[in-house]
């Protein structure tokens, strides 16, 4: 690895690479009459792990492919490290991409697969012909360097013993590593990953999740990771972009996405079990009426405005000594996950049963069919207006301002 | 992969404890196909093999066993030697010609989506048309005086060519017609192969830096077309060995046996001179080549061509 060897401080974990700042300006794309991306703007810091999370068909893969240069946007521009790359071919953008299907070359060995990006960039057409290295000592030298680099990457990914195999002889996890190796070998400014774990079984997915996060820390390069799996997004990312119907709804760290969603759709999409949503109405006195109970929440909206009041399962609790607003429901389903017990209570006036997290260690676990009282702690409620936008409560508003500053 | 369908069944037979009953069921299920294969393929083949060892004449009441006499006569016969050589030359020119041109046409048509179905239909037309009828059209076109081909040659300022009467040209003329006829078939097979290549691979190649078309071809298209190419080559070779219609209509093996080919020899010996025994021996040689090609595909090439 001539030159490249010295240029791998990131791989050695010495210094955080300052390359790989990606900036998207008002990217729009439509396929025929259907708009897929609408005015997406995003700034990704060098070395950041950014996950684009959304349901299938939300445009997240299209956005990634536009960054890669595999798709051309209708409007807007992509810059990497301050330079617009819109006119550049994928390879010239110095990015790497890991595909959902891995897209390994089936006729080449693992070593050849990993070495291919370097062969294509460092050897010309004639030097790449079979046997060319026997004719020219210079070519031989470069070929040896390329192989050396490929072996080094294989060492990092612990797949050295697989180098002579063909892709069809590999398991899903091994193919995944080879695909990562092929991406790593050319030391790209940005790694783009399109649902790289979705073809693996559940156990391996959890394992590879940790491994990719580790790899990111080691390489300290920008990762842009597309997934529909909220667990992947929550566990690996520095920041998450939640996308729906071609719109970026919220860009924030995982904790903020989960605890402080700016949109009801974000709140519903992230979190398992799904967040509970109750119909509410702003009252004249400044509170919110939820199914007859009054929550002392200062929404600052005109009286009579319909709102949605949402609460995570762990924000709700069974009320033993009813104090404050409460809902009564019948237990229709109980899920015991060992660490958590999720009680599903059907409440009149709410379409879906409320899900309440309950500690299985508590002795007084209710039974199926019991009538239970559910306490609604006002402090842990999230309020959204009729468009699904988060309503800043007056008490919270100051805190939110502080957080944004 | 015709044998892949049988694999799960075979595996099931091996792993189940009551395999004997499964074996019986398998025999019953495979029975009809097996009987039909025996009746319509193996039995006639055996008959031809036996006939080739006799002096049977078409319509004769008796026949005598003559051992290898037919074969001995055949290999010392100048006409048969000429016929075999011509057939091999025909195959050696037609196969690469129709495979490479078919691949080229498929790549060109796939490269631009507009008018794709139109081009595909045009190129496929000769495959659909009866070769006998097409041969008559070629006969008109290749007429030394009035044929459109020689008219063009004349306009271009060259001397007229006796496409079908010149001994040293006639075989190549037939090769040209053979290529024209099978090009479309190969092209359609290649187009099917091209559409089944996952787009991810081209995108991976683009990200990896395969910017030149030749790089993408070498890295993705050609390796991924491996199974199709193998199939096309074997099919083209078998079809080329079967060349008959054009010879029968255009040249009758002439002039001076310059376009004599295996099947034509077989036909004229068997159905013009009624020497069925000798014709059977020629048929055996023909079958040997075809079987050899099939065996080559099944036992050697299938193992070296990766299927994803």
XYZ file of N, CA and C in Angstrom, chain B residues 110-249:
420
model
N -29.898 -4.436 -25.919
C -30.136 -4.183 -24.500
C -29.601 -2.818 -24.075
N -28.603 -2.319 -24.799
C -27.983 -1.061 -24.396
C -28.959 0.102 -24.523
N -29.867 0.027 -25.451
C -30.825 1.112 -25.630
C -32.227 0.517 -25.671
N -33.063 0.982 -24.757
C -34.364 0.336 -24.579
C -35.327 0.652 -25.721
N -35.044 1.718 -26.500
C -36.014 2.102 -27.517
C -35.984 1.109 -28.677
N -37.113 0.784 -29.203
C -37.268 -0.107 -30.356
C -36.775 -1.518 -30.075
N -36.648 -1.852 -28.780
C -36.060 -3.136 -28.452
C -36.886 -4.297 -28.996
N -38.197 -4.231 -28.788
C -39.029 -5.338 -29.258
C -38.999 -5.438 -30.778
N -38.895 -4.276 -31.432
C -38.838 -4.267 -32.887
C -37.607 -5.019 -33.378
N -36.437 -4.639 -32.841
C -35.200 -5.304 -33.264
C -35.235 -6.790 -32.936
N -35.775 -7.087 -31.744
C -35.806 -8.494 -31.342
C -36.642 -9.304 -32.333
N -37.774 -8.737 -32.739
C -38.645 -9.440 -33.680
C -37.941 -9.628 -35.018
N -37.271 -8.559 -35.499
C -36.585 -8.626 -36.791
C -35.527 -9.730 -36.784
N -34.703 -9.722 -35.719
C -33.625 -10.701 -35.679
C -34.156 -12.111 -35.477
N -35.329 -12.208 -34.858
C -35.863 -13.532 -34.559
C -36.616 -14.117 -35.747
N -36.938 -13.278 -36.715
C -37.737 -13.717 -37.853
C -37.174 -14.959 -38.550
N -35.878 -14.991 -38.892
C -35.351 -16.170 -39.582
C -35.529 -17.451 -38.790
N -35.571 -17.344 -37.435
C -35.732 -18.544 -36.613
C -37.144 -19.091 -36.778
N -38.101 -18.174 -36.890
C -39.497 -18.598 -36.975
C -39.836 -19.123 -38.363
N -39.198 -18.553 -39.378
C -39.540 -18.945 -40.741
C -39.003 -20.348 -41.025
N -39.700 -21.079 -41.895
C -39.238 -22.410 -42.289
C -37.978 -22.261 -43.118
N -36.963 -23.031 -42.778
C -35.686 -22.864 -43.462
C -35.785 -23.284 -44.926
N -36.643 -24.266 -45.209
C -36.821 -24.699 -46.603
C -37.288 -23.510 -47.453
N -38.325 -22.825 -46.955
C -38.857 -21.680 -47.694
C -37.807 -20.587 -47.795
N -37.110 -20.346 -46.688
C -36.075 -19.307 -46.686
C -34.960 -19.658 -47.666
N -34.681 -20.976 -47.784
C -33.630 -21.396 -48.710
C -33.999 -21.030 -50.141
N -35.290 -21.156 -50.466
C -35.722 -20.802 -51.822
C -35.522 -19.304 -52.049
N -35.844 -18.510 -51.010
C -35.610 -17.066 -51.108
C -34.119 -16.791 -51.324
N -33.291 -17.488 -50.580
C -31.845 -17.307 -50.741
C -31.408 -17.696 -52.156
N -32.061 -18.734 -52.688
C -31.690 -19.171 -54.032
C -31.888 -18.036 -55.031
N -33.030 -17.341 -54.894
C -33.274 -16.182 -55.762
C -32.243 -15.100 -55.519
N -32.007 -14.840 -54.252
C -31.102 -13.733 -53.922
C -29.678 -14.011 -54.381
N -29.302 -15.289 -54.388
C -27.923 -15.631 -54.737
C -27.781 -16.022 -56.210
N -28.843 -15.822 -56.992
C -28.753 -16.162 -58.407
C -27.595 -15.397 -59.039
N -26.721 -16.119 -59.808
C -25.504 -15.474 -60.311
C -25.791 -14.239 -61.173
N -26.880 -14.277 -61.971
C -27.134 -13.167 -62.892
C -28.058 -12.114 -62.282
N -29.227 -12.586 -61.795
C -30.294 -11.646 -61.420
C -30.432 -11.468 -59.913
N -29.692 -12.282 -59.137
C -29.831 -12.222 -57.678
C -29.442 -10.865 -57.126
N -30.160 -10.441 -56.064
C -29.931 -9.113 -55.509
C -28.517 -8.994 -54.936
N -27.990 -10.118 -54.445
C -26.654 -10.069 -53.844
C -25.617 -9.695 -54.898
N -25.687 -10.369 -56.040
C -24.710 -10.063 -57.088
C -24.943 -8.695 -57.710
N -26.207 -8.244 -57.714
C -26.479 -6.873 -58.185
C -25.712 -5.869 -57.330
N -25.784 -6.095 -56.015
C -25.077 -5.206 -55.087
C -23.572 -5.289 -55.324
N -23.086 -6.532 -55.492
C -21.658 -6.722 -55.746
C -21.234 -5.946 -56.990
N -22.106 -6.006 -57.997
C -21.784 -5.329 -59.256
C -21.751 -3.815 -59.063
N -22.760 -3.305 -58.349
C -22.821 -1.861 -58.094
C -21.563 -1.401 -57.360
N -21.080 -2.248 -56.435
C -19.880 -1.901 -55.672
C -18.619 -2.023 -56.522
N -18.781 -2.528 -57.765
C -17.654 -2.556 -58.675
C -16.828 -3.820 -58.630
N -17.383 -4.900 -58.104
C -16.638 -6.155 -58.092
C -17.194 -7.102 -59.147
N -16.418 -8.165 -59.449
C -16.903 -9.172 -60.391
C -17.950 -10.036 -59.711
N -18.891 -10.530 -60.506
C -19.936 -11.398 -59.965
C -19.324 -12.643 -59.336
N -19.976 -13.141 -58.308
C -19.496 -14.342 -57.631
C -20.542 -15.437 -57.793
N -20.059 -16.648 -58.149
C -20.964 -17.792 -58.221
C -21.110 -18.389 -56.828
N -22.023 -17.805 -56.046
C -22.135 -18.168 -54.629
C -22.362 -19.657 -54.434
N -23.190 -20.251 -55.282
C -23.569 -21.642 -55.048
C -22.911 -22.606 -56.029
N -22.263 -22.075 -57.086
C -21.685 -22.973 -58.078
C -20.169 -23.097 -57.951
N -19.561 -22.165 -57.248
C -18.111 -22.205 -57.101
C -17.729 -23.156 -55.971
N -16.904 -24.162 -56.295
C -16.531 -25.188 -55.315
C -15.883 -24.623 -54.063
N -15.076 -23.587 -54.248
C -14.339 -23.091 -53.084
C -15.134 -22.052 -52.301
N -16.320 -21.708 -52.776
C -17.103 -20.683 -52.082
C -18.376 -21.248 -51.469
N -18.929 -22.287 -52.099
C -20.281 -22.718 -51.750
C -20.452 -23.042 -50.270
N -19.439 -23.690 -49.646
C -19.582 -24.062 -48.241
C -19.693 -22.813 -47.356
N -18.912 -21.787 -47.713
C -18.945 -20.560 -46.909
C -20.255 -19.808 -47.100
N -20.813 -19.923 -48.305
C -22.143 -19.341 -48.519
C -23.155 -19.991 -47.589
N -23.083 -21.325 -47.509
C -24.006 -22.038 -46.620
C -23.759 -21.646 -45.159
N -22.492 -21.470 -44.784
C -22.170 -21.017 -43.426
C -22.847 -19.678 -43.145
N -22.760 -18.781 -44.148
C -23.376 -17.458 -43.984
C -24.870 -17.570 -43.742
N -25.529 -18.418 -44.529
C -26.971 -18.600 -44.337
C -27.238 -19.222 -42.959
N -26.381 -20.160 -42.566
C -26.528 -20.798 -41.249
C -26.424 -19.783 -40.123
N -25.451 -18.871 -40.236
C -25.272 -17.841 -39.208
C -26.493 -16.928 -39.182
N -26.915 -16.508 -40.379
C -28.098 -15.641 -40.482
C -29.296 -16.284 -39.792
N -29.402 -17.611 -39.961
C -30.584 -18.289 -39.455
C -30.548 -18.441 -37.933
N -29.389 -18.747 -37.347
C -29.385 -19.055 -35.913
C -28.987 -17.856 -35.042
N -28.543 -16.778 -35.674
C -28.164 -15.583 -34.926
C -29.296 -15.093 -34.017
N -30.499 -15.036 -34.563
C -31.636 -14.516 -33.812
C -31.962 -15.368 -32.600
N -31.861 -16.666 -32.773
C -32.142 -17.584 -31.678
C -31.145 -17.350 -30.542
N -29.855 -17.302 -30.900
C -28.827 -17.067 -29.888
C -29.017 -15.712 -29.223
N -29.395 -14.725 -30.046
C -29.584 -13.383 -29.508
C -30.675 -13.365 -28.446
N -31.774 -14.050 -28.722
C -32.872 -14.068 -27.743
C -32.425 -14.748 -26.453
N -31.663 -15.823 -26.579
C -31.161 -16.488 -25.378
C -30.231 -15.558 -24.596
N -29.351 -14.855 -25.310
C -28.441 -13.933 -24.625
C -29.215 -12.793 -23.971
N -30.264 -12.313 -24.650
C -31.047 -11.220 -24.053
C -31.712 -11.687 -22.773
N -32.215 -12.920 -22.778
C -32.802 -13.463 -21.547
C -31.733 -13.525 -20.463
N -30.532 -13.968 -20.860
C -29.438 -14.037 -19.889
C -29.082 -12.665 -19.353
N -29.053 -11.675 -20.224
C -28.679 -10.316 -19.809
C -29.683 -9.744 -18.819
N -30.971 -9.988 -19.063
C -31.966 -9.403 -18.157
C -31.944 -10.079 -16.793
N -31.375 -11.294 -16.716
C -31.368 -11.962 -15.417
C -30.134 -11.604 -14.587
N -29.253 -10.773 -15.120
C -28.093 -10.349 -14.324
C -28.560 -9.308 -13.313
N -28.318 -9.540 -12.015
C -28.804 -8.574 -11.026
C -28.157 -7.201 -11.225
N -28.979 -6.178 -11.162
C -28.479 -4.822 -11.379
C -27.473 -4.408 -10.304
N -27.638 -4.992 -9.107
C -26.710 -4.707 -8.011
C -25.261 -4.885 -8.434
N -25.012 -5.915 -9.252
C -23.634 -6.203 -9.639
C -23.070 -5.076 -10.491
N -23.894 -4.532 -11.394
C -23.422 -3.412 -12.207
C -23.183 -2.192 -11.326
N -24.040 -2.026 -10.314
C -23.872 -0.872 -9.435
C -22.631 -1.035 -8.572
N -22.412 -2.279 -8.095
C -21.194 -2.535 -7.330
C -19.973 -2.254 -8.204
N -20.036 -2.668 -9.463
C -18.923 -2.438 -10.380
C -18.715 -0.940 -10.597
N -19.815 -0.188 -10.675
C -19.702 1.262 -10.862
C -19.051 1.902 -9.644
N -19.441 1.463 -8.448
C -18.847 2.014 -7.223
C -17.378 1.605 -7.127
N -17.069 0.384 -7.561
C -15.689 -0.097 -7.490
C -14.792 0.553 -8.528
N -15.372 1.233 -9.492
C -14.555 1.960 -10.455
C -14.472 1.332 -11.828
N -15.410 0.451 -12.170
C -15.427 -0.122 -13.522
C -16.099 0.886 -14.452
N -15.347 1.903 -14.835
C -15.942 2.992 -15.604
C -16.036 2.671 -17.089
N -15.116 1.846 -17.593
C -15.139 1.510 -19.015
C -16.137 0.383 -19.272
N -16.768 0.453 -20.445
C -17.731 -0.586 -20.798
C -17.057 -1.954 -20.811
N -15.796 -1.982 -21.283
C -15.096 -3.260 -21.370
C -14.861 -3.842 -19.977
N -14.652 -2.958 -18.979
C -14.476 -3.429 -17.604
C -15.749 -4.057 -17.069
N -16.866 -3.361 -17.328
C -18.143 -3.900 -16.843
C -18.442 -5.231 -17.516
N -18.098 -5.310 -18.807
C -18.328 -6.551 -19.536
C -17.491 -7.686 -18.945
N -16.212 -7.401 -18.708
C -15.329 -8.452 -18.201
C -15.643 -8.825 -16.759
N -16.064 -7.825 -15.965
C -16.262 -8.066 -14.540
C -17.644 -8.649 -14.239
N -18.645 -8.235 -14.990
C -20.014 -8.662 -14.657
C -20.667 -9.438 -15.802
N -20.806 -8.800 -16.965
C -21.641 -9.376 -18.022
C -21.159 -10.760 -18.453
N -19.902 -10.822 -18.851
C -19.388 -12.071 -19.415
C -19.423 -13.216 -18.404
N -18.893 -13.025 -17.166
C -18.985 -14.133 -16.208
C -20.424 -14.532 -15.893
N -21.311 -13.536 -15.794
C -22.680 -13.865 -15.430
C -23.421 -14.529 -16.591
N -22.939 -14.323 -17.814
C -23.555 -14.977 -18.974
C -23.005 -16.382 -19.178
N -22.061 -16.794 -18.340
C -21.410 -18.098 -18.494
C -22.367 -19.241 -18.791
N -23.353 -19.473 -17.928
C -24.256 -20.600 -18.172
C -25.004 -20.473 -19.499
N -25.465 -19.257 -19.818
C -26.188 -19.054 -21.074
C -25.261 -19.314 -22.252
N -24.040 -18.786 -22.186
C -23.089 -18.945 -23.282
C -22.819 -20.416 -23.548
N -22.603 -21.150 -22.481
C -22.358 -22.583 -22.626
C -23.530 -23.257 -23.337
N -24.720 -22.926 -22.870
C -25.915 -23.521 -23.457
C -26.030 -23.150 -24.934
N -25.799 -21.876 -25.227
C -25.916 -21.402 -26.605
C -24.896 -22.107 -27.497
N -23.669 -22.267 -27.011
C -22.639 -22.905 -27.831
C -23.026 -24.346 -28.143
N -23.456 -25.062 -27.115
C -23.790 -26.476 -27.339
C -24.982 -26.604 -28.289
N -26.017 -25.789 -28.036
C -27.199 -25.848 -28.904
C -26.831 -25.482 -30.345
N -26.019 -24.416 -30.502
C -25.620 -24.005 -31.850
C -24.825 -25.105 -32.532
N -23.942 -25.746 -31.785
C -23.128 -26.798 -32.382
C -24.007 -27.948 -32.840
N -24.949 -28.338 -31.987
C -25.826 -29.450 -32.363
C -26.656 -29.072 -33.591
N -27.190 -27.840 -33.587
C -27.982 -27.398 -34.736
C -27.139 -27.324 -36.004
N -25.862 -26.949 -35.860
C -25.004 -26.859 -37.035
C -24.675 -28.248 -37.584
N -24.503 -29.211 -36.676
C -24.274 -30.573 -37.149
C -25.466 -31.072 -37.950
N -26.639 -30.511 -37.639
C -27.860 -30.974 -38.301
C -28.122 -30.272 -39.629
N -27.178 -29.495 -40.139
C -27.451 -28.730 -41.358
C -27.894 -29.668 -42.482
N -29.035 -29.358 -43.086
C -29.562 -30.218 -44.144
C -30.411 -29.424 -45.144
N -31.376 -28.646 -44.617
C -32.375 -27.998 -45.473
C -31.734 -27.165 -46.573
N -30.766 -26.328 -46.184
C -30.171 -25.439 -47.180
C -29.433 -26.246 -48.242
N -28.746 -27.297 -47.802
C -28.006 -28.127 -48.752
C -28.972 -28.797 -49.725
N -30.034 -29.347 -49.191
C -31.017 -30.049 -50.017
C -31.625 -29.113 -51.064
N -31.982 -27.893 -50.641
C -32.656 -26.983 -51.563
C -31.662 -26.314 -52.512
